[in-house]
mmCIF file of C-alpha atoms in Angstrom:
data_model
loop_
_atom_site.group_PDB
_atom_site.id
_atom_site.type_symbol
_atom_site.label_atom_id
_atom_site.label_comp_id
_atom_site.label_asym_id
_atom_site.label_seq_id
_atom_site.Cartn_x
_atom_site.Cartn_y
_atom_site.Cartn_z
ATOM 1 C CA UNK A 1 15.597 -3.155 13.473
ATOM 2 C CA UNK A 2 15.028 -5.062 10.493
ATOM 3 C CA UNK A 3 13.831 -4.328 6.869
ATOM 4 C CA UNK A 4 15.220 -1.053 5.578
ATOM 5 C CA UNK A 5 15.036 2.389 7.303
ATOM 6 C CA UNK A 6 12.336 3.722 4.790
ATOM 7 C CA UNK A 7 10.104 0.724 6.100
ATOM 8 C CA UNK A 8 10.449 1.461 9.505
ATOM 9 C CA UNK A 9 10.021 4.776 8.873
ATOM 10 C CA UNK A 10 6.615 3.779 7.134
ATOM 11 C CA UNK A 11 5.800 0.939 9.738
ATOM 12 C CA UNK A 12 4.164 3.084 12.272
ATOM 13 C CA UNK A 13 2.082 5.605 9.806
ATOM 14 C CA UNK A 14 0.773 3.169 7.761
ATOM 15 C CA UNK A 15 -0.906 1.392 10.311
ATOM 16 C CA UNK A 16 -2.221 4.063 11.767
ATOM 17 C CA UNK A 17 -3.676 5.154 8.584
ATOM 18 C CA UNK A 18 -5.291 2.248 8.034
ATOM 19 C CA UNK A 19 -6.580 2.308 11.204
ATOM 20 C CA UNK A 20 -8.065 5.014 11.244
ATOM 21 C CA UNK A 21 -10.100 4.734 7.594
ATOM 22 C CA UNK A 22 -13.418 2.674 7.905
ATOM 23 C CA UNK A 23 -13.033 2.160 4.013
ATOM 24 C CA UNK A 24 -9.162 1.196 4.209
ATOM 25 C CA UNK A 25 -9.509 -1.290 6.906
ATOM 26 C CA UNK A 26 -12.801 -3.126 6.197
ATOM 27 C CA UNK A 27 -12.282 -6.549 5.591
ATOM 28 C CA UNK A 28 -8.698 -5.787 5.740
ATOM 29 C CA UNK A 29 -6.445 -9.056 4.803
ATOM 30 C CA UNK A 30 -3.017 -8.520 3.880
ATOM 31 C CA UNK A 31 -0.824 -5.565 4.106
ATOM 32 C CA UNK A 32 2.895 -6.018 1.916
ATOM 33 C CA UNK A 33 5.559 -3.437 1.449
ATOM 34 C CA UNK A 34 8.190 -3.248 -0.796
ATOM 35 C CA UNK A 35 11.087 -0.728 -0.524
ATOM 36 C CA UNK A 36 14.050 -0.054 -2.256
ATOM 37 C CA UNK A 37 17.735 1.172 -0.995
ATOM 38 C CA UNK A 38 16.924 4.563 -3.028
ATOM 39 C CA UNK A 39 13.852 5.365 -0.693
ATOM 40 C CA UNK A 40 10.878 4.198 -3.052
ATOM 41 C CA UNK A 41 8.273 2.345 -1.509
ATOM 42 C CA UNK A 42 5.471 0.126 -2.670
ATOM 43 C CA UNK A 43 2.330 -0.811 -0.374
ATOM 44 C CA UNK A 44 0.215 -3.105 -1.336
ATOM 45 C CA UNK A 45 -3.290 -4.067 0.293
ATOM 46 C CA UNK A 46 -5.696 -7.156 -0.220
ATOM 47 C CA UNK A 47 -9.552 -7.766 1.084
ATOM 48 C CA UNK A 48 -11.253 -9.750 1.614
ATOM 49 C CA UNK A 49 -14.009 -7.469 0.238
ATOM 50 C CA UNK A 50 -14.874 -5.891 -3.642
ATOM 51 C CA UNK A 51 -12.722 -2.621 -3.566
ATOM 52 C CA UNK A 52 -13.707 -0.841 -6.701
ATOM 53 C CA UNK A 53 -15.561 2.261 -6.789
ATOM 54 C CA UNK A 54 -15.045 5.766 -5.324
ATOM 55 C CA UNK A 55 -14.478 5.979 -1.578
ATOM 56 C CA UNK A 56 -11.539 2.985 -1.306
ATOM 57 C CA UNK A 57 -9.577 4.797 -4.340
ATOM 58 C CA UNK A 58 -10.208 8.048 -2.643
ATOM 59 C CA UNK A 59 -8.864 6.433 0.894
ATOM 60 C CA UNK A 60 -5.925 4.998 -0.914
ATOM 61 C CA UNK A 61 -4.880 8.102 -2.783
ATOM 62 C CA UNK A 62 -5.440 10.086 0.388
ATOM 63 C CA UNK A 63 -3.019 7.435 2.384
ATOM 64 C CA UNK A 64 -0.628 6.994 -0.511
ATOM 65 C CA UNK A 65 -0.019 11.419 -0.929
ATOM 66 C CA UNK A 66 0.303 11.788 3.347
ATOM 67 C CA UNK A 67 2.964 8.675 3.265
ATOM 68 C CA UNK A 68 4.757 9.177 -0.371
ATOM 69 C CA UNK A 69 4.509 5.528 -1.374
ATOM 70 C CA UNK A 70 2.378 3.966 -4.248
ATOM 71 C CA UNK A 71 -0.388 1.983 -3.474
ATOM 72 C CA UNK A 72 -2.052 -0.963 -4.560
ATOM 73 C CA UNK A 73 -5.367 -2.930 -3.977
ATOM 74 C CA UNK A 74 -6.797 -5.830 -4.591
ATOM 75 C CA UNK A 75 -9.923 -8.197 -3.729
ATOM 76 C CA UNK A 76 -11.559 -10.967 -6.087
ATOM 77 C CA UNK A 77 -10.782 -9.912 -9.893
ATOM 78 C CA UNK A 78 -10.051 -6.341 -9.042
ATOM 79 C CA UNK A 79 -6.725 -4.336 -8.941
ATOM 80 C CA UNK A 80 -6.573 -1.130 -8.648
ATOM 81 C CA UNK A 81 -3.377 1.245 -8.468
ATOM 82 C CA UNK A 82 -2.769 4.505 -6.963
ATOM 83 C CA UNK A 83 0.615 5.733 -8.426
ATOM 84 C CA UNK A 84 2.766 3.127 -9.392
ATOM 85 C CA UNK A 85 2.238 -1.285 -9.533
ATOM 86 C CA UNK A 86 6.458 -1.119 -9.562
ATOM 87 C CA UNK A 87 9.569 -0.237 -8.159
ATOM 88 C CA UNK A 88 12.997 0.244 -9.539
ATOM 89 C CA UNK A 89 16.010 -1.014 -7.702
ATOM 90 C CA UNK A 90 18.983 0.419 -8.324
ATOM 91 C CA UNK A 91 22.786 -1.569 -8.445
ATOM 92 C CA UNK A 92 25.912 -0.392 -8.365
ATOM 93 C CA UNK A 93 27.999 -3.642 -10.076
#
């Protein structure tokens, strides 16, 4: 498959946590991940919708603990992070 094992491995759970959250997939425009050969992932999720307030963040932090992956959101003016916004790649040169 493509992309790196730790995004396959996330590929599947991710959307069917999304899926299955009213609040996580109203509106629901994008959906990016970023991994890293060292197993740390970055998911980050755009509306088409405001996203501030309780119940999203709660959604998010709920999806980002049962996956192990930082999230991010973001609509119109509004970002809001659950975790991490980075990643940290790591070279051996």
């Amino acid at each position: 498959p493509m992309g790196s094992p730790r995004l396959s491995e996330l590929m599947g759970p991710l959307i069917e946590g999304l899926a299955a959250s009213e609040e996580l997939r109203d509106k629901l425009n994008d959906v990016r991940l970023l991994t890293t050969s060292t197993g740390d992932a970055l998911v980050t999720v755009t509306y088409n919708r405001p996203i501030g307030g309780g119940a999203w963040e709660a959604a998010a932090r709920e999806l980002a603990e049962a996956l192990g992956v930082c999230v991010v959101g973001r609509s119109r003016k509004v970002k809001v992070v659950i975790g991490c916004e980075t990643v940290e790649e790591r070279l051996s040169v």
